Amino acid sequence: MKLADITTEDITTLVGLLTEVQKDELVGVYYSADSIYNPIQDIDNNWVISTEEMIYTTNEDTLWVKDLNLVEYRPKPTPSPF
Amino acid sequence: MIGISIANSLGFTGPSVLPDASSQAYFAATGITGVTQQTAINNLVKGLKADGIWSKMKAVYPFVTDNRNLLGYTEDFSNTAWGKVQNATVTTNTFTAPNGTLTADTITGTINSTNPTTSNGSKVFYHSGNNATIQAQNNTLTGSIYVYATTAITIQLFMYEWGGAEFGQSYTLSANTWQRISITSTFSGGTGNVGLAIQSNANTLYAWGAQLELGSTATTYQPIATTQQAYIASQFKYNLKDPRDLDAAFRLVFNGGWTHSSTGATPNGTNGYADTFYNPSASGQLNSAHVSYYSRTNSNGTEVEIGVERPITNFQLLEIRTAGLTYFYMNQGGGLGIADANSLGYYIGNRTASNVVNGFKNGTKINNASTSSILLPNAKIYLAAYNQSNNTAAAFSTKQSAFATIGDGLTDTDASNLYTRVQAYQTALSRQV
């Protein structure tokens, strides 16, 4: 599944799947003027970025993220800070 | 009248009150010209100064935008945001635009359809619904664009819901002059995004300055260089207290997924947060500190709205409603959660002494504790998450922020007055909760 296949409702449940190399290419890189990619790992330790980052990418060097395969986001549990 | 004439002599076209110098600097940085937004900011700043709160602020994030144009790449029809059909080709920046700059595009193609629809591909070019930012719903929308042809031609301007309703209007253009054509329609229902399209029987057409906006009037053209999101982010990032585009001024840099709109900045709860570049150890005081967050979202997950942890188990943070409890930790390692029925409103976490820490919701003190302070965290505060001791963002928030601050400790009167000012600000922007 790709970006072009999804609806507004899907945006919050799907993420773009990255390889380790792709993740390294995105760390610290701006996807638009004031916004930076933040790859994270899902519960299976796959590297992913959000669909918002994919949709709003304007950086000519990283437009390839718009073609990433989308998968359902399965987060790691969020422990309480305390 | 004196105030108005002085204001106007300064070139200020916004509120009909003398603008505050801090507001002026903010408007200059953000490019905000909307009267509603300028008035709201101006009144906020003047109110905070009158109340003696302004001097206690280190960072103020108003999350205000005057964005009206819902399209992207409004002067670059070569971008993939604009679909091209009928062999249309776009050559950018090849003709003098209405504003005198060489930013209009030349569009060539042979068009011969006399009964165009979205599906038959008869448009010269269109703003793809997939790249649009507003759904049809029941909205009244106005689309507009500047066009120029070297011979008198007939042109059609369409506004359509992607996969749904379509409205078209014909115009006869005079030769050799720029004309702004527009179309206004009200959609009935519809969840598809709205786009704008042009059909022309000219072999060559010049175009510039596309706009799609809510309402029934084509207002002054607002350029959107890339995307609407980037435009709004470029306004949201500024610290009202020091509106310089510098880390040292505590401007925001957004990380991960966010959605920006006129009602605020919404993190996605997955990986979205913003770096404030504010380090309490470098800029704050151990026993006089506050953080605040105006939440427009009701949720109940493990989410931190603003905070930092350094070293481990020493926090400065606001955690609004996790499992029904809200936490106000200000340079401390322990403390009780406060029962909270919803996560809507304006929250302030505040410390005024080594053994006085409290929390406010909508101007009411809901936490009054004597938890001792420990250390000033020596790392940057994050917004919509917290800067965890292992140097990563964690507990990502889903709560839309319409205002946030970092600063010195506030008296109870300050906290009450701050809420009153902030709520008036939100009301002026029609987004209060």
Coordinates of C-alpha atoms in Angstrom, one line a residue:
Chain A
M1 CA 0.0 0.0 0.0
K2 CA 1.2 3.5 -0.9
L3 CA 0.3 7.0 0.0
A4 CA -1.9 7.4 -3.1
D5 CA -4.0 4.5 -1.8
I6 CA -5.0 5.8 1.6
T7 CA -7.7 8.0 3.0
T8 CA -7.6 10.7 5.6
E9 CA -8.7 8.2 8.2
D10 CA -5.7 6.0 7.4
I11 CA -3.1 8.7 8.1
T12 CA -3.1 8.0 11.9
T13 CA -2.9 4.3 11.7
L14 CA -0.3 3.7 9.0
V15 CA 3.4 4.5 8.8
G16 CA 6.1 4.3 6.1
L17 CA 8.4 1.4 6.4
L18 CA 12.2 2.2 6.2
T19 CA 15.3 0.1 5.8
E20 CA 18.2 0.7 8.1
V21 CA 20.0 2.6 5.3
Q22 CA 17.0 4.7 4.6
K23 CA 16.6 5.5 8.2
D24 CA 20.2 6.7 8.4
E25 CA 19.5 9.0 5.3
L26 CA 16.7 10.7 7.1
V27 CA 18.0 11.3 10.6
G28 CA 18.5 15.0 11.2
V29 CA 17.2 15.9 7.7
Y30 CA 14.5 18.5 7.1
Y31 CA 11.5 17.3 5.3
S32 CA 10.2 20.9 4.9
A33 CA 11.5 24.2 5.9
D34 CA 11.0 24.0 9.7
S35 CA 10.4 20.2 10.2
I36 CA 12.8 17.3 10.6
Y37 CA 12.2 13.6 10.1
N38 CA 12.0 11.5 13.2
P39 CA 12.3 7.8 12.4
I40 CA 11.3 5.6 15.3
Q41 CA 11.1 1.9 15.8
D42 CA 7.8 0.0 16.1
I43 CA 7.2 -3.0 18.4
D44 CA 9.1 -5.3 16.0
N45 CA 12.0 -2.9 15.8
N46 CA 11.2 -1.9 12.2
W47 CA 12.2 1.7 11.4
V48 CA 9.2 3.8 10.4
I49 CA 8.2 7.4 9.7
S50 CA 4.7 8.9 9.9
T51 CA 2.5 9.5 7.0
E52 CA 2.5 13.2 7.8
E53 CA 6.3 13.3 7.2
M54 CA 5.7 11.5 3.9
I55 CA 2.9 13.7 2.7
Y56 CA 4.5 17.0 3.7
T57 CA 7.9 16.3 2.4
T58 CA 9.1 19.1 0.1
N59 CA 12.8 18.3 0.3
E60 CA 13.8 17.4 -3.3
D61 CA 16.5 15.0 -2.0
T62 CA 14.0 12.9 0.0
L63 CA 11.0 12.8 -2.2
W64 CA 11.5 9.0 -2.4
V65 CA 9.8 8.8 1.0
K66 CA 6.5 9.4 -0.8
D67 CA 6.9 6.0 -2.4
L68 CA 7.5 4.0 0.8
N69 CA 5.4 1.0 1.6
L70 CA 2.8 1.7 4.3
V71 CA 2.2 -0.7 7.1
E72 CA 0.0 -0.6 10.2
Y73 CA 1.7 1.1 13.1
R74 CA 2.2 -1.1 16.1
P75 CA 3.8 1.0 18.7
K76 CA 6.1 -0.1 21.5
P77 CA 4.4 0.3 24.9
T78 CA 4.8 3.8 26.3
P79 CA 6.1 3.5 29.9
S80 CA 5.1 6.2 32.4
P81 CA 7.9 8.7 32.8
F82 CA 7.9 8.2 36.6
Chain B
M1 CA -7.9 59.1 16.8
I2 CA -4.4 60.1 17.7
G3 CA -3.5 56.4 18.3
I4 CA -4.9 55.4 15.0
S5 CA -3.1 58.0 13.0
I6 CA 0.2 57.2 14.7
A7 CA -0.3 53.6 14.0
N8 CA -1.0 54.2 10.4
S9 CA 1.9 56.4 10.0
L10 CA 4.1 53.5 11.0
G11 CA 2.6 51.4 8.2
F12 CA 0.6 49.3 10.6
T13 CA -2.6 48.1 8.9
G14 CA -3.9 45.8 11.5
P15 CA -5.8 46.5 14.8
S16 CA -7.2 49.9 15.3
V17 CA -5.2 50.3 18.5
L18 CA -1.6 51.4 18.9
P19 CA 0.5 48.3 18.2
D20 CA 2.9 47.1 20.9
A21 CA 6.5 47.0 19.8
S22 CA 6.8 43.3 20.7
S23 CA 3.8 42.5 18.6
Q24 CA 5.3 44.5 15.7
A25 CA 8.5 42.4 15.8
Y26 CA 6.5 39.2 15.9
F27 CA 4.4 40.3 12.9
A28 CA 7.5 41.2 11.0
A29 CA 9.1 37.8 11.7
T30 CA 6.0 35.7 11.0
G31 CA 4.6 37.8 8.1
I32 CA 1.2 37.7 9.7
T33 CA -1.0 40.5 8.3
G34 CA -4.5 39.2 9.2
V35 CA -6.3 41.8 11.2
T36 CA -8.0 39.3 13.5
Q37 CA -4.7 37.6 14.3
Q38 CA -2.8 40.9 14.7
T39 CA -5.5 42.2 17.1
A40 CA -5.5 39.0 19.1
I41 CA -1.7 39.0 19.5
N42 CA -1.5 42.7 20.2
N43 CA -4.2 42.5 22.9
L44 CA -2.5 39.5 24.4
V45 CA 0.9 41.1 24.6
K46 CA -0.4 44.4 26.0
G47 CA -2.5 42.4 28.6
L48 CA 0.5 40.3 29.7
K49 CA 2.6 43.5 30.1
A50 CA -0.2 45.3 32.0
D51 CA -0.5 42.3 34.4
G52 CA 3.3 42.1 35.0
I53 CA 3.5 38.6 33.5
W54 CA 5.4 39.4 30.3
S55 CA 8.7 39.9 32.1
K56 CA 8.4 36.4 33.6
M57 CA 8.1 34.8 30.2
K58 CA 11.1 33.2 28.4
A59 CA 9.2 31.6 25.6
V60 CA 5.7 32.2 24.3
Y61 CA 4.3 30.1 21.5
P62 CA 1.0 31.5 20.3
F63 CA 0.4 29.1 17.4
V64 CA -1.3 31.6 15.3
T65 CA -1.6 31.8 11.5
D66 CA -3.3 34.0 9.0
N67 CA -3.2 31.3 6.3
R68 CA -6.1 31.6 3.9
N69 CA -4.8 29.9 0.8
L70 CA -5.5 26.2 1.0
L71 CA -3.4 25.3 -2.1
G72 CA 0.3 24.6 -2.4
Y73 CA 3.0 25.6 -5.0
T74 CA 0.7 28.4 -6.0
E75 CA 3.3 29.9 -8.4
D76 CA 4.9 26.7 -9.5
F77 CA 2.6 24.7 -11.8
S78 CA 5.4 22.4 -12.8
N79 CA 5.3 20.8 -9.3
T80 CA 3.6 17.4 -9.1
A81 CA 1.0 19.0 -6.8
W82 CA -0.4 20.1 -10.1
G83 CA -1.5 17.5 -12.5
K84 CA -1.0 18.1 -16.2
V85 CA -3.1 16.6 -19.0
Q86 CA -3.7 17.1 -22.7
N87 CA 0.0 17.1 -23.3
A88 CA 0.2 20.3 -21.2
T89 CA 3.7 21.3 -20.3
V90 CA 4.8 23.9 -17.9
T91 CA 7.8 26.2 -18.1
T92 CA 8.4 28.0 -14.8
N93 CA 9.3 31.6 -14.3
T94 CA 9.1 32.6 -17.9
F95 CA 6.7 35.5 -17.9
T96 CA 6.2 38.7 -15.9
A97 CA 3.6 38.1 -13.2
P98 CA 1.0 40.7 -12.0
N99 CA 3.3 41.7 -9.2
G100 CA 6.1 42.5 -11.7
T101 CA 8.4 39.6 -10.9
L102 CA 9.4 36.9 -13.4
T103 CA 7.4 34.2 -11.6
A104 CA 4.6 33.4 -13.9
D105 CA 4.6 30.1 -15.7
T106 CA 4.0 29.4 -19.4
I107 CA 1.6 26.5 -20.0
T108 CA 1.4 25.0 -23.5
G109 CA -0.9 22.3 -24.8
T110 CA -3.7 21.7 -27.3
I111 CA -7.1 21.5 -25.7
N112 CA -10.2 20.6 -27.7
S113 CA -12.8 19.3 -25.4
T114 CA -16.0 21.3 -25.2
N115 CA -17.6 19.4 -22.4
P116 CA -14.9 18.9 -19.8
T117 CA -15.3 16.8 -16.8
T118 CA -12.8 15.7 -14.2
S119 CA -12.7 12.2 -15.4
N120 CA -12.1 12.7 -19.1
G121 CA -8.8 14.4 -18.7
S122 CA -9.7 17.5 -20.5
K123 CA -8.2 19.9 -18.1
V124 CA -5.0 21.7 -18.9
F125 CA -3.8 21.4 -15.4
Y126 CA -5.4 20.9 -12.0
H127 CA -4.4 21.0 -8.4
S128 CA -4.6 17.4 -7.5
G129 CA -7.2 16.5 -4.8
N130 CA -4.6 14.2 -3.3
N131 CA -2.5 17.3 -2.6
A132 CA -5.3 19.5 -1.5
T133 CA -5.9 20.4 2.1
I134 CA -9.7 20.8 2.6
Q135 CA -12.5 18.4 2.1
A136 CA -15.7 19.4 0.4
Q137 CA -18.0 18.7 3.4
N138 CA -20.6 21.4 3.2
N139 CA -18.1 24.2 2.7
T140 CA -18.5 27.3 0.6
L141 CA -15.2 27.7 -1.2
T142 CA -13.8 30.2 -3.7
G143 CA -11.0 29.3 -6.1
S144 CA -9.1 31.9 -8.1
I145 CA -6.1 32.3 -10.4
Y146 CA -4.4 34.9 -12.5
V147 CA -4.3 34.1 -16.2
Y148 CA -3.0 35.8 -19.3
A149 CA -3.3 35.0 -23.0
T150 CA -2.0 36.8 -26.1
T151 CA -5.3 36.4 -28.0
A152 CA -8.9 36.7 -26.8
I153 CA -9.9 33.2 -25.7
T154 CA -12.5 31.4 -23.6
I155 CA -11.3 29.7 -20.5
Q156 CA -13.0 27.5 -17.9
L157 CA -12.2 27.5 -14.2
F158 CA -13.3 24.4 -12.3
M159 CA -13.5 23.6 -8.6
Y160 CA -14.2 20.0 -7.8
E161 CA -14.3 17.4 -5.1
W162 CA -11.8 14.6 -5.9
G163 CA -14.1 11.9 -7.1
G164 CA -17.2 13.9 -6.5
A165 CA -19.0 17.1 -7.4
E166 CA -17.6 19.6 -9.9
F167 CA -18.5 23.2 -10.7
G168 CA -17.3 25.1 -13.7
Q169 CA -17.4 28.6 -15.0
S170 CA -16.4 30.1 -18.3
Y171 CA -14.6 33.4 -18.9
T172 CA -13.7 35.3 -22.0
L173 CA -10.3 36.7 -21.6
S174 CA -9.1 39.9 -23.3
A175 CA -5.8 39.7 -25.0
N176 CA -2.6 40.8 -23.5
T177 CA -3.7 41.5 -19.9
W178 CA -3.6 39.7 -16.6
Q179 CA -7.1 38.8 -15.3
R180 CA -7.9 37.1 -12.0
I181 CA -10.8 34.7 -12.6
S182 CA -12.6 33.1 -9.7
I183 CA -15.4 30.6 -8.9
T184 CA -17.4 30.2 -5.8
S185 CA -19.5 27.1 -4.9
T186 CA -21.0 25.4 -2.0
F187 CA -20.5 21.6 -1.8
S188 CA -23.2 19.3 -0.4
G189 CA -21.5 16.8 1.9
G190 CA -18.6 15.0 0.4
T191 CA -15.4 13.8 2.1
G192 CA -13.1 14.2 -1.0
N193 CA -10.5 16.9 -1.1
V194 CA -11.2 19.9 -3.2
G195 CA -9.1 20.9 -6.1
L196 CA -8.9 23.6 -8.7
A197 CA -8.6 23.1 -12.5
I198 CA -8.2 25.1 -15.7
Q199 CA -9.4 24.3 -19.2
S200 CA -8.4 26.4 -22.1
N201 CA -8.4 26.3 -25.9
A202 CA -5.3 28.4 -26.1
N203 CA -2.1 26.8 -27.2
T204 CA -0.2 29.0 -24.8
L205 CA -1.5 30.3 -21.5
Y206 CA 0.3 32.1 -18.7
A207 CA -0.7 31.5 -15.1
W208 CA 0.2 32.7 -11.7
G209 CA -1.1 33.0 -8.2
A210 CA -3.7 30.2 -7.6
Q211 CA -5.8 30.4 -4.5
L212 CA -8.5 28.3 -2.8
E213 CA -10.1 29.6 0.3
L214 CA -13.1 29.3 2.5
G215 CA -15.9 31.8 1.9
S216 CA -17.5 33.4 -1.1
T217 CA -15.0 36.1 -1.9
A218 CA -11.6 35.9 -3.6
T219 CA -9.5 37.8 -1.1
T220 CA -6.0 39.2 -1.6
Y221 CA -3.7 36.6 -3.1
Q222 CA -1.5 34.8 -0.5
P223 CA 1.5 33.1 -2.0
I224 CA 2.3 29.6 -0.7
A225 CA 5.7 28.7 -1.9
T226 CA 5.6 25.0 -1.1
T227 CA 2.8 23.5 1.1
Q228 CA 0.2 25.0 3.3
Q229 CA 1.7 23.0 6.2
A230 CA 5.2 24.5 5.6
Y231 CA 3.6 28.0 5.4
I232 CA 1.9 27.6 8.8
A233 CA 4.9 25.9 10.4
S234 CA 7.0 28.9 9.3
Q235 CA 4.6 31.1 11.4
F236 CA 4.1 28.7 14.3
K237 CA 7.8 28.3 15.0
Y238 CA 8.4 31.8 16.4
N239 CA 8.7 32.7 20.1
L240 CA 6.6 35.7 20.6
K241 CA 8.9 36.9 23.4
D242 CA 12.0 36.8 21.0
P243 CA 10.8 36.4 17.4
R244 CA 14.2 35.6 15.8
D245 CA 14.7 32.6 13.7
L246 CA 17.4 31.3 16.0
D247 CA 17.9 28.4 18.4
A248 CA 19.1 31.0 20.9
A249 CA 15.7 32.7 20.6
F250 CA 14.0 29.5 21.5
R251 CA 12.3 29.1 18.2
L252 CA 10.6 25.8 17.6
V253 CA 11.9 23.1 15.2
F254 CA 9.2 20.5 14.5
N255 CA 10.2 16.8 14.5
G256 CA 8.2 13.9 13.2
G257 CA 4.6 14.1 12.3
W258 CA 2.5 17.3 12.9
T259 CA -0.5 18.8 11.4
H260 CA -0.8 22.6 11.5
S261 CA -4.0 24.6 11.2
S262 CA -5.7 27.8 12.3
T263 CA -6.8 26.1 15.5
G264 CA -3.2 25.1 16.5
A265 CA -0.4 22.6 16.2
T266 CA -1.4 18.9 16.4
P267 CA 1.2 16.3 17.1
N268 CA 0.5 12.8 15.8
G269 CA 1.1 10.9 19.0
T270 CA 3.5 8.6 17.1
N271 CA 6.7 10.5 16.6
G272 CA 5.8 14.2 16.6
Y273 CA 7.4 16.7 19.0
A274 CA 9.0 20.1 18.8
D275 CA 12.4 21.2 20.2
T276 CA 12.2 24.5 22.1
F277 CA 16.0 24.8 22.5
Y278 CA 15.2 26.0 26.0
N279 CA 17.5 24.4 28.6
P280 CA 16.4 25.1 32.2
S281 CA 19.9 24.7 33.5
A282 CA 21.1 27.4 31.2
S283 CA 18.2 29.8 31.3
G284 CA 15.9 28.9 34.2
Q285 CA 15.8 29.1 38.0
L286 CA 15.5 26.1 40.3
N287 CA 12.8 27.5 42.5
S288 CA 11.0 29.8 40.1
A289 CA 9.7 28.2 37.0
H290 CA 6.6 27.4 35.0
V291 CA 5.5 25.7 31.9
S292 CA 2.1 25.8 30.3
Y293 CA 0.1 24.2 27.5
Y294 CA -3.3 25.0 26.0
S295 CA -4.9 21.6 25.0
R296 CA -7.7 21.5 22.5
T297 CA -7.8 17.7 22.5
N298 CA -9.5 15.3 25.0
S299 CA -7.4 12.2 25.5
N300 CA -6.3 9.9 28.3
G301 CA -3.1 8.2 27.2
T302 CA 0.4 8.2 28.5
E303 CA 1.3 11.5 26.9
V304 CA 3.6 14.4 28.0
E305 CA 2.8 17.8 26.6
I306 CA 5.9 19.7 27.5
G307 CA 9.0 18.6 29.5
V308 CA 12.5 17.3 30.1
E309 CA 14.1 14.7 32.3
R310 CA 17.7 15.2 33.5
P311 CA 19.2 13.3 35.1
I312 CA 17.1 10.3 35.4
T313 CA 14.0 10.8 37.6
N314 CA 14.4 14.6 37.8
F315 CA 11.7 16.3 35.7
Q316 CA 10.3 19.5 34.6
L317 CA 7.1 18.6 32.8
L318 CA 3.4 18.7 32.3
E319 CA 1.7 15.3 31.7
I320 CA -1.9 16.1 31.1
R321 CA -4.4 13.3 31.9
T322 CA -2.7 9.9 31.8
A323 CA -5.2 7.3 33.1
G324 CA -7.3 10.1 34.5
L325 CA -4.5 11.9 36.3
T326 CA -2.6 15.0 35.5
Y327 CA 1.0 15.6 36.7
F328 CA 2.8 18.8 37.4
Y329 CA 6.5 18.2 38.0
M330 CA 8.7 21.2 38.3
N331 CA 12.4 20.4 38.9
Q332 CA 11.5 17.4 41.1
G333 CA 11.5 13.6 41.2
G334 CA 8.2 12.7 42.8
G335 CA 4.6 13.9 43.2
L336 CA 1.1 12.8 43.0
G337 CA -1.2 12.9 40.0
I338 CA -4.3 15.0 40.2
A339 CA -7.7 13.5 39.1
D340 CA -8.7 15.2 35.9
A341 CA -12.0 14.6 34.1
N342 CA -10.8 15.7 30.7
S343 CA -7.7 17.1 29.1
L344 CA -9.2 20.3 27.6
G345 CA -8.1 23.7 28.6
Y346 CA -5.1 25.7 29.8
Y347 CA -2.7 24.0 32.1
I348 CA 0.1 25.6 34.1
G349 CA 2.8 23.7 36.1
N350 CA 4.5 26.1 38.5
R351 CA 7.1 26.3 41.2
T352 CA 7.6 29.4 43.4
A353 CA 9.8 28.0 46.2
S354 CA 11.9 25.0 47.0
N355 CA 8.9 23.5 48.7
V356 CA 6.0 25.1 46.8
V357 CA 4.9 23.5 43.5
N358 CA 1.4 23.8 42.1
G359 CA -0.7 23.3 39.1
F360 CA -3.5 25.2 37.5
K361 CA -6.2 24.3 35.1
N362 CA -8.3 27.1 33.5
G363 CA -7.2 29.5 36.2
T364 CA -8.1 27.2 39.1
K365 CA -5.4 25.8 41.3
I366 CA -5.9 22.0 41.2
N367 CA -2.5 21.0 42.7
N368 CA -0.8 22.5 45.8
A369 CA 2.2 20.5 46.9
S370 CA 5.3 20.8 49.0
T371 CA 7.5 18.5 47.0
S372 CA 11.1 19.6 47.2
S373 CA 13.0 20.8 44.2
I374 CA 16.1 18.8 43.2
L375 CA 18.0 20.1 40.2
L376 CA 17.5 22.2 37.1
P377 CA 17.4 19.7 34.2
N378 CA 20.4 20.2 31.9
A379 CA 18.8 19.5 28.5
K380 CA 16.3 21.1 26.2
I381 CA 12.6 21.1 26.8
Y382 CA 10.5 19.4 24.2
L383 CA 6.9 20.2 23.3
A384 CA 4.3 17.4 22.8
A385 CA 6.7 14.8 24.3
Y386 CA 9.5 15.0 26.9
N387 CA 13.2 14.9 26.4
Q388 CA 14.0 11.6 28.2
S389 CA 17.1 11.0 30.2
N390 CA 18.5 8.7 27.5
N391 CA 18.4 11.7 25.1
T392 CA 15.3 10.6 23.1
A393 CA 11.8 12.0 22.8
A394 CA 9.2 9.9 24.6
A395 CA 5.5 9.9 25.6
F396 CA 4.4 11.5 22.3
S397 CA 1.2 13.6 22.7
T398 CA -1.9 13.7 20.5
K399 CA -3.1 17.0 22.1
Q400 CA -3.5 19.9 19.8
S401 CA -1.7 22.9 21.3
A402 CA -3.1 26.4 20.8
F403 CA -0.6 28.1 23.2
A404 CA 2.4 27.2 25.3
T405 CA 4.9 29.0 27.5
I406 CA 8.1 28.5 29.5
G407 CA 9.2 31.0 32.1
D408 CA 9.7 32.0 35.7
G409 CA 7.4 31.1 38.6
L410 CA 4.0 32.7 38.7
T411 CA 2.0 34.0 41.7
D412 CA -1.6 32.7 42.1
T413 CA -2.8 36.0 40.8
D414 CA -0.4 35.8 37.8
A415 CA -1.7 32.3 37.0
S416 CA -5.3 33.5 37.1
N417 CA -4.6 36.6 35.0
L418 CA -2.6 34.5 32.5
Y419 CA -5.5 32.2 32.0
T420 CA -7.9 35.1 31.5
R421 CA -5.6 36.7 28.9
V422 CA -5.0 33.4 27.1
Q423 CA -8.6 32.5 27.0
A424 CA -9.5 35.9 25.6
Y425 CA -6.8 35.4 23.0
Q426 CA -8.3 32.0 22.1
T427 CA -11.8 33.4 22.0
A428 CA -10.6 36.2 19.6
L429 CA -9.4 33.4 17.3
S430 CA -12.6 31.4 17.7
R431 CA -10.8 28.4 19.1
Q432 CA -11.4 28.5 22.8
V433 CA -12.3 25.3 24.7

